[in-house]
Short mmCIF file of C-alpha atoms in Angstrom, two decimals:
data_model
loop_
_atom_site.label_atom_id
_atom_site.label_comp_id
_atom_site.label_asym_id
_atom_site.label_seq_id
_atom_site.Cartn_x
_atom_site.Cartn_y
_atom_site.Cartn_z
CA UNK A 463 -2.54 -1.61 2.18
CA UNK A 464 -0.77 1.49 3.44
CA UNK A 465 -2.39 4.61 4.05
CA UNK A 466 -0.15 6.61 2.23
CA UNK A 467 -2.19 8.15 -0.82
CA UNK A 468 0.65 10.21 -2.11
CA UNK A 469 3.81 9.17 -3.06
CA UNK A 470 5.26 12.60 -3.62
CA UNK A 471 4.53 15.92 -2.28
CA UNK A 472 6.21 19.49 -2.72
CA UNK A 473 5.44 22.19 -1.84
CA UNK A 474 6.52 25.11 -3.03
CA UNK A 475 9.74 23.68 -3.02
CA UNK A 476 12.91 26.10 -4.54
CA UNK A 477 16.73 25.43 -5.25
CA UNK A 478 19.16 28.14 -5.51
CA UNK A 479 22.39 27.31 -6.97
CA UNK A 480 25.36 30.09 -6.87
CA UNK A 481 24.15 31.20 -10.41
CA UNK A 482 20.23 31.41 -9.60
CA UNK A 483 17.43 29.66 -9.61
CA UNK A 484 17.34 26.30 -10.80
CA UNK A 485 13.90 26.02 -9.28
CA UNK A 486 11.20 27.79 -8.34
CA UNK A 487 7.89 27.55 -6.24
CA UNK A 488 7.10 23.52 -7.14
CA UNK A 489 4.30 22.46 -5.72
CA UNK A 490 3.33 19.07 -6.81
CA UNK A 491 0.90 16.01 -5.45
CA UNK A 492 1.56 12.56 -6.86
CA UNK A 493 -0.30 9.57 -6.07
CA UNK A 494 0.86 6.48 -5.32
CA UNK A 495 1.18 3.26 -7.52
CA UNK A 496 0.98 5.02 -10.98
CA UNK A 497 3.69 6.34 -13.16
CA UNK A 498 4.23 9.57 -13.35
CA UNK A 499 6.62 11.58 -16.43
CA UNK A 500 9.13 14.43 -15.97
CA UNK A 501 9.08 16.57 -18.84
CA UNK A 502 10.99 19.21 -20.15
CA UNK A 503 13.82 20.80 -22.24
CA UNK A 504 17.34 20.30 -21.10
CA UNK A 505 18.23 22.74 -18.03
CA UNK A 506 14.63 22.71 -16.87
CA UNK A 507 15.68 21.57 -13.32
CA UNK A 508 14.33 18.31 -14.13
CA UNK A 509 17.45 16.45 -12.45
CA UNK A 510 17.41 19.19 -9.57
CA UNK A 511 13.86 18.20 -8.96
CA UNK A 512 15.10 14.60 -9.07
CA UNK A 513 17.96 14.97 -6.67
CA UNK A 514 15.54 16.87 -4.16
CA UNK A 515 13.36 13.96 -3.97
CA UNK A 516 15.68 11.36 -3.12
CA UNK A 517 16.86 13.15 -0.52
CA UNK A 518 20.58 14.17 -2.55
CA UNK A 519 19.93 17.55 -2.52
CA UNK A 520 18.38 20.00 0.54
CA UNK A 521 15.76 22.65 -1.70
CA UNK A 522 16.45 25.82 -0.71
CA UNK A 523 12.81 26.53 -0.16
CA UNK A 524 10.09 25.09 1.07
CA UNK A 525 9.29 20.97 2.01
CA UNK A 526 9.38 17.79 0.13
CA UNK A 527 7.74 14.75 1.27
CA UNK A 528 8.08 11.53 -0.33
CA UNK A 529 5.74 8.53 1.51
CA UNK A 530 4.48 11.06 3.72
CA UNK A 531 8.12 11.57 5.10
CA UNK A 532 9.89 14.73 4.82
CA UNK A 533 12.34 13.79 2.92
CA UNK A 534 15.45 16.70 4.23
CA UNK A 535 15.15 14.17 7.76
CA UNK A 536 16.35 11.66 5.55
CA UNK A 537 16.33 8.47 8.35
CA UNK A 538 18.20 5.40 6.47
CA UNK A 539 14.55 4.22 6.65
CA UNK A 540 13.05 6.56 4.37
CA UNK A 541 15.81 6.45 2.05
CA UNK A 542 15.45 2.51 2.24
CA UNK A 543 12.09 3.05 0.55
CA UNK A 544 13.58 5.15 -2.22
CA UNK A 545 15.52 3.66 -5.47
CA UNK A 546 17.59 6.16 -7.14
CA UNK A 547 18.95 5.47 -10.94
CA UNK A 548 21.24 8.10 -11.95
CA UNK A 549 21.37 9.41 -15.35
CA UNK A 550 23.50 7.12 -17.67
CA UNK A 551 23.06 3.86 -14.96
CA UNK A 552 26.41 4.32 -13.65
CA UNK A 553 28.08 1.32 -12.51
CA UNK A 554 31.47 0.21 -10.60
CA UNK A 555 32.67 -0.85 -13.92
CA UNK A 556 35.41 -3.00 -12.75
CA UNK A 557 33.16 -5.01 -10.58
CA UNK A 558 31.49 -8.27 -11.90
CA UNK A 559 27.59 -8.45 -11.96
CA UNK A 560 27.96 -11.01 -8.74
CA UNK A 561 29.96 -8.44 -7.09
CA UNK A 562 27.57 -5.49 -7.50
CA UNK A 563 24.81 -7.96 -6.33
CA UNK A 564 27.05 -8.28 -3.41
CA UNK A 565 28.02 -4.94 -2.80
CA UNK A 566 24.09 -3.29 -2.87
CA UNK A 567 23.44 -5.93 -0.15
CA UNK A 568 25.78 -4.66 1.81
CA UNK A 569 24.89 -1.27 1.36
CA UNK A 570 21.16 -1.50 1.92
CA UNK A 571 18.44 -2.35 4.66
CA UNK A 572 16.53 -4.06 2.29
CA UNK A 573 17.70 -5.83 -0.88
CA UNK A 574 16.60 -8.65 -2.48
CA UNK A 575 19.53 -10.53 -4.21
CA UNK A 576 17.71 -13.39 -5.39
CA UNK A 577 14.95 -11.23 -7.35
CA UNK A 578 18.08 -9.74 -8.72
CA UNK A 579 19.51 -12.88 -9.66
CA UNK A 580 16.10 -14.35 -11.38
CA UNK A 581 15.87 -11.08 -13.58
CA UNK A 582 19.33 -10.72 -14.57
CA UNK A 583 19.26 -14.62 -15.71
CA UNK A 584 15.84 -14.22 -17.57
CA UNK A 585 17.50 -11.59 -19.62
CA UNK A 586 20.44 -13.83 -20.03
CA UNK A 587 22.95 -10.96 -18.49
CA UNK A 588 25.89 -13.38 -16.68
CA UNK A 589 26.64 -13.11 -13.22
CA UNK A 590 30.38 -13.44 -13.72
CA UNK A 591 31.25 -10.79 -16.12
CA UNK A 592 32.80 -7.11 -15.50
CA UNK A 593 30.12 -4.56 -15.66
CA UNK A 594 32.29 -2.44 -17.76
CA UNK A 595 32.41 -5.24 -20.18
CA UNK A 596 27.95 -5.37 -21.01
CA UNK A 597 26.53 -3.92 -24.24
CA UNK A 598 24.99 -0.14 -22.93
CA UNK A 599 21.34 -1.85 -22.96
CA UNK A 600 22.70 -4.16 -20.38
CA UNK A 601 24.33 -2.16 -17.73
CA UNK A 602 21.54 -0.76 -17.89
CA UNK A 603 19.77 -3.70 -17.01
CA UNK A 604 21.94 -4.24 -14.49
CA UNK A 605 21.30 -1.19 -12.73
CA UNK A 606 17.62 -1.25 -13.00
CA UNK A 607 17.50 -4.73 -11.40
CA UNK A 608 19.52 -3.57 -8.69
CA UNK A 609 17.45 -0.20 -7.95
CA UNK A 610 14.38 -3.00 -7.92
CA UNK A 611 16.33 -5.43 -5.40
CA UNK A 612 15.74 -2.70 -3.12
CA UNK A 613 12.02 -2.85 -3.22
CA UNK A 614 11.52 0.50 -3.03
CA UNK A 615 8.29 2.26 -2.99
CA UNK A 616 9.23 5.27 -5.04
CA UNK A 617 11.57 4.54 -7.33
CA UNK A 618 13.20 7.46 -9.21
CA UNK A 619 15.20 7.31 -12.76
CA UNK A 620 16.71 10.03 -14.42
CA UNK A 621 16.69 10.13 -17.87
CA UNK A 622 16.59 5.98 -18.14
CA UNK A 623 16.00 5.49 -21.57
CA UNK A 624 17.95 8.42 -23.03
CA UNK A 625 21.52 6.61 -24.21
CA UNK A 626 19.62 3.39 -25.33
CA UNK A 627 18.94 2.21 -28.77
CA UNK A 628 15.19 1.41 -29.28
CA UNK A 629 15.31 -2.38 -28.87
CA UNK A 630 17.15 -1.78 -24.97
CA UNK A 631 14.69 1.27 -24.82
CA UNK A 632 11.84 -1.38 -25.36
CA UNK A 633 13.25 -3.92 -23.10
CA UNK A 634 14.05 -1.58 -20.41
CA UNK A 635 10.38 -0.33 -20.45
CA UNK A 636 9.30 -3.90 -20.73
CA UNK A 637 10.80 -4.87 -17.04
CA UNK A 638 9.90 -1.25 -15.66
CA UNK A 639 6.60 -1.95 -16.72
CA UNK A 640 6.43 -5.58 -15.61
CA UNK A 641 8.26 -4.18 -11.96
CA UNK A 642 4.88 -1.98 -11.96
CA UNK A 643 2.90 -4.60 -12.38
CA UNK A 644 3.66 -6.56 -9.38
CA UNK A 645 2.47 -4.09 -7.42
CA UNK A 646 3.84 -1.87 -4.94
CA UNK A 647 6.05 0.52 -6.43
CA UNK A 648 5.20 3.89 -7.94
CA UNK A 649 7.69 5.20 -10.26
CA UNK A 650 8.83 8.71 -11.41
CA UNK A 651 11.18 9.11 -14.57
CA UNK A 652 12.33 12.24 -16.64
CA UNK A 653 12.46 12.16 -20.25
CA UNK A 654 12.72 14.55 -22.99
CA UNK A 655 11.24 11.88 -25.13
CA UNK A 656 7.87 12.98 -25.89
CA UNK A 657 6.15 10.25 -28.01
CA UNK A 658 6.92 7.40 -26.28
CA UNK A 659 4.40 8.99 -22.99
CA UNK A 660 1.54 7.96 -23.70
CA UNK A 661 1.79 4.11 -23.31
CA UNK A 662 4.29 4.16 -20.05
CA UNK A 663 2.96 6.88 -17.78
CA UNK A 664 -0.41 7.82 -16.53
CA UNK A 665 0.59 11.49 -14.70
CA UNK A 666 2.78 13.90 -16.14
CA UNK A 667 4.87 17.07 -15.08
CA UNK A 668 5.84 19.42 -17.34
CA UNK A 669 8.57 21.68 -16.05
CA UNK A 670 9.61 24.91 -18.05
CA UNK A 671 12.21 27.32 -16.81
CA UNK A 672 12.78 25.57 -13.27
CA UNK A 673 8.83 26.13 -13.29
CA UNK A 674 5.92 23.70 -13.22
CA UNK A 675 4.08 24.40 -16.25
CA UNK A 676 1.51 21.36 -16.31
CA UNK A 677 0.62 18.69 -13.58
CA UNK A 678 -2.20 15.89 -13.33
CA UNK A 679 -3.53 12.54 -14.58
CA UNK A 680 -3.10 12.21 -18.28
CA UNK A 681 -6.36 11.28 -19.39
CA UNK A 682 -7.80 13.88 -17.41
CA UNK A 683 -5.68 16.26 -18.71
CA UNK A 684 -6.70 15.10 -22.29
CA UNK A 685 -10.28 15.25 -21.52
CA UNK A 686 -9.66 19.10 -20.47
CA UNK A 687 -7.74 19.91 -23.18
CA UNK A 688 -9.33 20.60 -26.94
CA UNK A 689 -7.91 21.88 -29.92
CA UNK A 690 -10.86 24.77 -31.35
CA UNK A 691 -10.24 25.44 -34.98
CA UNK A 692 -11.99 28.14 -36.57
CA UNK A 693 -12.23 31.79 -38.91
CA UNK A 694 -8.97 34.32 -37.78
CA UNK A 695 -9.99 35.95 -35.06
CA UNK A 696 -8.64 38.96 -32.89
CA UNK A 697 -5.66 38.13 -31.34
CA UNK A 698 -7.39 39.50 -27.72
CA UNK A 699 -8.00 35.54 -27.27
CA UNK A 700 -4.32 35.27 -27.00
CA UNK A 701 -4.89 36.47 -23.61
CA UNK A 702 -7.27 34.64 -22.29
CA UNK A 703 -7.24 32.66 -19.30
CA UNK A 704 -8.49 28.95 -21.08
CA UNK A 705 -6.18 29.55 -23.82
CA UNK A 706 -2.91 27.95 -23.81
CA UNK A 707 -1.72 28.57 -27.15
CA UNK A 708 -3.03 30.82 -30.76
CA UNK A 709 -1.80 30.07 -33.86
CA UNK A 710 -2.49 32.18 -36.74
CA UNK A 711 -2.45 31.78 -40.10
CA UNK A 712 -4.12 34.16 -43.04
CA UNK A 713 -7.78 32.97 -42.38
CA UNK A 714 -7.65 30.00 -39.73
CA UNK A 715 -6.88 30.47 -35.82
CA UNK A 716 -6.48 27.46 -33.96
CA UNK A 717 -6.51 27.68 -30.65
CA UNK A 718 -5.37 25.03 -27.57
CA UNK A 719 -8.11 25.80 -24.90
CA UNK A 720 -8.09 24.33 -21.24
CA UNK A 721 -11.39 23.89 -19.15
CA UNK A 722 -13.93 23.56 -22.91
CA UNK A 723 -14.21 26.73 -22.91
CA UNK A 724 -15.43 26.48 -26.77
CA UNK A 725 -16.19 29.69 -28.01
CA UNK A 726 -19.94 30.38 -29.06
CA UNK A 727 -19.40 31.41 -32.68
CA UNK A 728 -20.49 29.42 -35.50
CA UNK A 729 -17.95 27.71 -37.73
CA UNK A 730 -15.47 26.96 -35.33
CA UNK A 731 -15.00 23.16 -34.48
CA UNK A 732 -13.25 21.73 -31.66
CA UNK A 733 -11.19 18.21 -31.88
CA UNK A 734 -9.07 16.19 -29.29
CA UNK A 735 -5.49 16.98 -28.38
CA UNK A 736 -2.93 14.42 -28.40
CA UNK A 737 -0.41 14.32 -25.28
CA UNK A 738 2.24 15.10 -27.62
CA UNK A 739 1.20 18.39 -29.11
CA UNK A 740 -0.24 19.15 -25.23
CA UNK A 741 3.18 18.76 -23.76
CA UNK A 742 4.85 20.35 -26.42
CA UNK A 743 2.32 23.44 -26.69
CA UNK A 744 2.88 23.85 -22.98
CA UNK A 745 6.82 23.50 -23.50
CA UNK A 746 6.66 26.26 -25.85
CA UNK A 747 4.82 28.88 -23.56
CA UNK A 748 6.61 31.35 -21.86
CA UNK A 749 6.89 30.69 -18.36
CA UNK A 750 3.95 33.03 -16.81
CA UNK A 751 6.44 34.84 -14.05
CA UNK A 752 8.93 35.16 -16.85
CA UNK A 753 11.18 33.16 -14.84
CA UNK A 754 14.47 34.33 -13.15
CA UNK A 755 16.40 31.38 -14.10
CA UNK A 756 19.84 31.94 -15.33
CA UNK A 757 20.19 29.86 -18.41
CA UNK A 758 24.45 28.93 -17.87
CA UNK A 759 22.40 26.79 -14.81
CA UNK A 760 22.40 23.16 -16.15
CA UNK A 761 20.47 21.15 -14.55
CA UNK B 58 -3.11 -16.40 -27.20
CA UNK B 59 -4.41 -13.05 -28.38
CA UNK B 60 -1.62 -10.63 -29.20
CA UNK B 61 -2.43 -6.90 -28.37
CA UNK B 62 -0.76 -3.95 -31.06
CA UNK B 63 -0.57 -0.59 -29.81
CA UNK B 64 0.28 2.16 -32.51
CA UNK B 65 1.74 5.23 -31.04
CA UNK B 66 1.28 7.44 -33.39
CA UNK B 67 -2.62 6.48 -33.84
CA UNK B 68 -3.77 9.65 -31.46
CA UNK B 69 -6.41 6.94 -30.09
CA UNK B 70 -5.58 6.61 -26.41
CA UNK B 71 -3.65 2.98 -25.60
CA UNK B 72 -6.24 1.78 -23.29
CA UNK B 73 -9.20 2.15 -26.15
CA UNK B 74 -6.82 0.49 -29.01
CA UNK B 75 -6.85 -2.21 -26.86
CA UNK B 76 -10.88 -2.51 -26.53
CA UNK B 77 -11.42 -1.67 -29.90
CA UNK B 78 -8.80 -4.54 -31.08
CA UNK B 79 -11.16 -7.31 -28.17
CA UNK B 80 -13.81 -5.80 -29.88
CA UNK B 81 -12.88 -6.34 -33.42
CA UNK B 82 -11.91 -9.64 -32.83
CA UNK B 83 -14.41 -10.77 -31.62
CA UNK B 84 -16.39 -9.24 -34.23
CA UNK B 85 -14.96 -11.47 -37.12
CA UNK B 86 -14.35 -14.44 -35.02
CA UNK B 87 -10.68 -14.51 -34.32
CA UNK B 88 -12.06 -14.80 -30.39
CA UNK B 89 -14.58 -16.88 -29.81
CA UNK B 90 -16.33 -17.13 -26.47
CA UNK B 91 -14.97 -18.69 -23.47
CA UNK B 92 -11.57 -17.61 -24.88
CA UNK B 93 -8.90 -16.60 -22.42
CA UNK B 94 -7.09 -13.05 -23.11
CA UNK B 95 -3.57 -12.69 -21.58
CA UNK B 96 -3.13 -11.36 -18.37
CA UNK B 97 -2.27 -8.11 -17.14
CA UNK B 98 0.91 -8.42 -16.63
CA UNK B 99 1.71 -10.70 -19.84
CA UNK B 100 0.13 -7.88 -21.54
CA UNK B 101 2.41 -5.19 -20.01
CA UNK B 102 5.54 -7.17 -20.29
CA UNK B 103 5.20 -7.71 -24.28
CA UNK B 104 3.88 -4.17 -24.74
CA UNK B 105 6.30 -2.18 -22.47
CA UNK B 106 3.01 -0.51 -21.62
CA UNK B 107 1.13 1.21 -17.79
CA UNK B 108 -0.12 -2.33 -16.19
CA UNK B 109 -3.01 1.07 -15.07
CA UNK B 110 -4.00 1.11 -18.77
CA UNK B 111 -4.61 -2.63 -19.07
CA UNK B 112 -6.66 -2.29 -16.38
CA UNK B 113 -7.95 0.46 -17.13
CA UNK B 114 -9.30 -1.39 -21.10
CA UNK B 115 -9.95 -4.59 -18.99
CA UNK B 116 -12.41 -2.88 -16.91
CA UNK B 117 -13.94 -1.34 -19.65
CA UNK B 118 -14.37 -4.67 -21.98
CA UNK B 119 -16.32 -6.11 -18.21
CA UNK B 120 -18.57 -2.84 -18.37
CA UNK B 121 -19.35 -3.76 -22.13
CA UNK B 122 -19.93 -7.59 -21.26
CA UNK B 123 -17.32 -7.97 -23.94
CA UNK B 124 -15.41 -10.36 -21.04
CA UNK B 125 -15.59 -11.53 -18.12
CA UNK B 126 -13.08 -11.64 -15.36
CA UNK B 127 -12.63 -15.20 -13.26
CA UNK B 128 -10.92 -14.09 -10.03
CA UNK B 129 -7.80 -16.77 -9.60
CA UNK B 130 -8.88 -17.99 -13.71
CA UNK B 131 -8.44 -14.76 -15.37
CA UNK B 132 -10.52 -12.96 -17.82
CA UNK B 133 -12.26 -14.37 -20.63
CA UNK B 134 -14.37 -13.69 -23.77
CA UNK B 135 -18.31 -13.43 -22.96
CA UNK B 136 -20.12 -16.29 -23.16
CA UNK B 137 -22.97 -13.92 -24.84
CA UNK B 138 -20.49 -12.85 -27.32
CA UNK B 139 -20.50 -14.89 -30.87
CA UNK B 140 -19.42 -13.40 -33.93
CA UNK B 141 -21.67 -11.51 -35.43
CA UNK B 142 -21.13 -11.83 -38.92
CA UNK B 143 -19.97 -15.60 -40.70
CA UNK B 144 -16.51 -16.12 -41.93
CA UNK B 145 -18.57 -16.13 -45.49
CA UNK B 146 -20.70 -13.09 -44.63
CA UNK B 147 -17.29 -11.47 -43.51
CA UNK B 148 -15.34 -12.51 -46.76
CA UNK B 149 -18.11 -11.42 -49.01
CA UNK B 150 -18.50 -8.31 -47.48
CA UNK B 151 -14.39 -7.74 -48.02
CA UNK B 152 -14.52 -7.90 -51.78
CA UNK B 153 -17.56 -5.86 -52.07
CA UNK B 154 -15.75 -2.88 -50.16
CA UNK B 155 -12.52 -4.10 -52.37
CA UNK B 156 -14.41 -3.65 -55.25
CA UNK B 157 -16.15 -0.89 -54.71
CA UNK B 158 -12.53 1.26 -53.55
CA UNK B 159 -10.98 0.12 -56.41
CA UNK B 160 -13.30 1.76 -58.38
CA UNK B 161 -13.01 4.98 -56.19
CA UNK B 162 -9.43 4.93 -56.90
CA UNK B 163 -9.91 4.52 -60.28
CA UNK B 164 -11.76 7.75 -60.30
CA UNK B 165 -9.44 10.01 -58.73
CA UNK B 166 -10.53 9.93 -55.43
CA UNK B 167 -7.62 10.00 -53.04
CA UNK B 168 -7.27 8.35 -49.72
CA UNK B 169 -8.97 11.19 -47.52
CA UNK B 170 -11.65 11.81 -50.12
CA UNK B 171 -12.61 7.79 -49.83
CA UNK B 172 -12.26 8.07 -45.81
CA UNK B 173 -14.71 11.91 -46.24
CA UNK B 174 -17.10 10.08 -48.65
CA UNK B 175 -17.71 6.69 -46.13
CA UNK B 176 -17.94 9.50 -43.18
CA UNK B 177 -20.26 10.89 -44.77
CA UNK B 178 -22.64 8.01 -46.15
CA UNK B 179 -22.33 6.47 -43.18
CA UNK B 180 -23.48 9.58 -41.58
CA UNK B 181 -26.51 9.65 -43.98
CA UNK B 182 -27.49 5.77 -43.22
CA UNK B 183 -27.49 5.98 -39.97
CA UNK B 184 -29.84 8.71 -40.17
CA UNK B 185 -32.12 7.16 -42.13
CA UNK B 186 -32.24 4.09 -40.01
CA UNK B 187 -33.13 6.89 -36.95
CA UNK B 188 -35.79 8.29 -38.88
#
């Protein structure tokens, strides 16, 4: 057992492109050995927050630490303990499965090429053929099992299940899940699929504008959270601090309130929130500093 | 082996589907005690799910004495646990509710008026039994 209770920490950590902002003041705490969901529209800074953690970009402000190593030292042996899958799993897509194998062996500290060898075969991918030749689901495959030969301790995907048809969406999840399961690793993904959450991850970060909007353990987060439904009522609540979003119709006002703060009037009645209209009310609201991010940014 | 569902768009959180479904089944006898549920990981693998929020259900269903976990066995239905109603009971039961929501149907109630109406008696006979 390590000591290391986080897996990731920022703080307030800032990238500045030519344009602007990309990212501003992220301060984050993750622990380890859970799985923990990037959210947010595209040109958030979701991949820029990616890229600072494993170590492929230097934030222009403030300190990120991943396994309680700053991560802008970058020793070969920190970044041994860090698996990287790029958006879209790229692969050398001349090379054959074998050679890949081959080739992140080479390339690493750490790598274990017969793990990678026992996946690949239970999912019936073949050792012999051109990467550039498997069905989308598969390269994908592919790359995941080599990210896991690695063993890392973080492990970091960008947008993994984006360009994959359900069933490869499933059985990617399947082995993330089962690679979780073993122990060991904590993992941190992006996704602008919202519905699929709930059953993979158990902390989420909702990013908005290059800001952090929403951090912390899901269920906690649902516990906090309650959706008040009640008579129309002056739209000063708009504005207060537990409320997170009003909507108003001709006699109804339902509010999203953090903290239960459940207003005392009669006739109002509060109900649970699901993650998806939590993430999505807190997607919608307006980034509190009214954020200086230029929008041609993409992130 | 017991096969666990999860339905995504339920708004019950994964981890309680997956007490509630122990807990059903056991209810109408498709587990009996002594029966072995699938571990963790088997669990995770076939659901694509957090192997934190099979834990997470498993250590709830040990709090309930719904199961018991063998360390090195794995975890199994209670002992204490038998099904509380017969397979007959059960079955007669069935085509009394059948019955009676055909006839609510038949009335013009709709789906959510059935769903208020049970709320609602149930409500009442529970209160009575308080009382």
């Amino acid at each position: 057992m390590t000591a290391i209770e986080f897996a990731l920490r920022t703080d307030g950590v800032g990238k500045r492109y030519r344009k602007g902002w990309a990212l501003r003041d992220c301060t984050l705490a993750l622990p380890a050995g859970g799985v923990i969901a990037l959210v947010g529209p595209n040109g958030a800074g979701k991949t820029t927050l990616l890229r600072l953690v494993v170590g492929l970009l230097a934030p222009s402000t403030g300190t990120v630490e991943v396994l309680g190593h700053d991560v802008t030292a970058s020793t070969p042996q920190t970044l041994s303990r860090i698996g990287f899958l790029a958006q879209d799993h790229p692969l050398y897509k001349r090379f054959t499965v074998a050679d890949l194998l081959r080739f992140g062996r080479a390339c690493n500290l750490r790598f274990d090429q017969g793990l990678a060898e026992r996946r690949l075969a239970k999912l019936g991918i073949p050792l012999d053929r051109k990467a550039g030749t498997l069905s989308g689901g598969q390269q994908a495959q592919v790359a995941l099992a080599l990210a896991l030969a690695k063993r890392p301790d973080l492990l970091v995907l960008d947008e993994p299940v984006a360009s994959l048809d359900p069933l490869a969406r499933h059985e990617f999840l399947q082995v993330l899940m089962g690679a979780v399961a073993e122990g060991g690793v904590t993992v941190l993904f992006s996704s602008h699929v919202v519905h699929e959450l709930e059953r993979v991850c158990d902390h989420l970060i909702v990013l908005n504008q290059g800001r952090v909007t929403l951090t912390g353990d899901i269920d906690t987060l649902l516990t906090e959270h309650r959706l008040l439904v009640g008579p129309r009522t002056a739209t000063e609540l708009d504005r207060a601090d537990a409320v997170v979003e009003a909507v108003h119709s001709d006699r109804h006002t339902t509010l999203l309130v953090r903290d239960g703060a459940i207003p005392a009037a009669p006739g109002w009645q509060a109900q649970p929130v699901s993650l998806e209209d939590l993430v999505l009310a807190y997607l919608r609201r307006p980034s509190e500093q009214g954020a200086a991010v230029t929008p041609e940014v993409t992130a | 082996m017991f096969v666990f569902r999860l339905d995504t768009h339920s708004g019950v959180p994964p981890y309680l589907q997956l007490v509630q479904q122990v807990r059903q089944a056991v209810l109408l006898g498709f587990l009996r005690p002594g029966d072995r549920l699938p571990l963790i990981r088997e669990v995770v693998e076939d659901l694509a799910i957090n192997p934190n929020t099979v834990a997470k259900a498993y250590r709830q269903m040990e709090q309930e004495n719904l199961v018991t976990g063998r360390p090195g066995q794995g975890t199994f239905v209670d002992e204490q646990q038998s099904a509380a109603v017969s397979p007959s009971t059960y079955t007669s039961l069935h085509r009394g509710l059948a019955t009676w929501l055909r006839r609510a149907y038949a009335a013009g109630l709709d789906e959510q008026a059935v769903n208020a109406l049970f709320a609602s008696v149930h409500q009442q006979t529970r209160n009575e039994d308080v009382a």
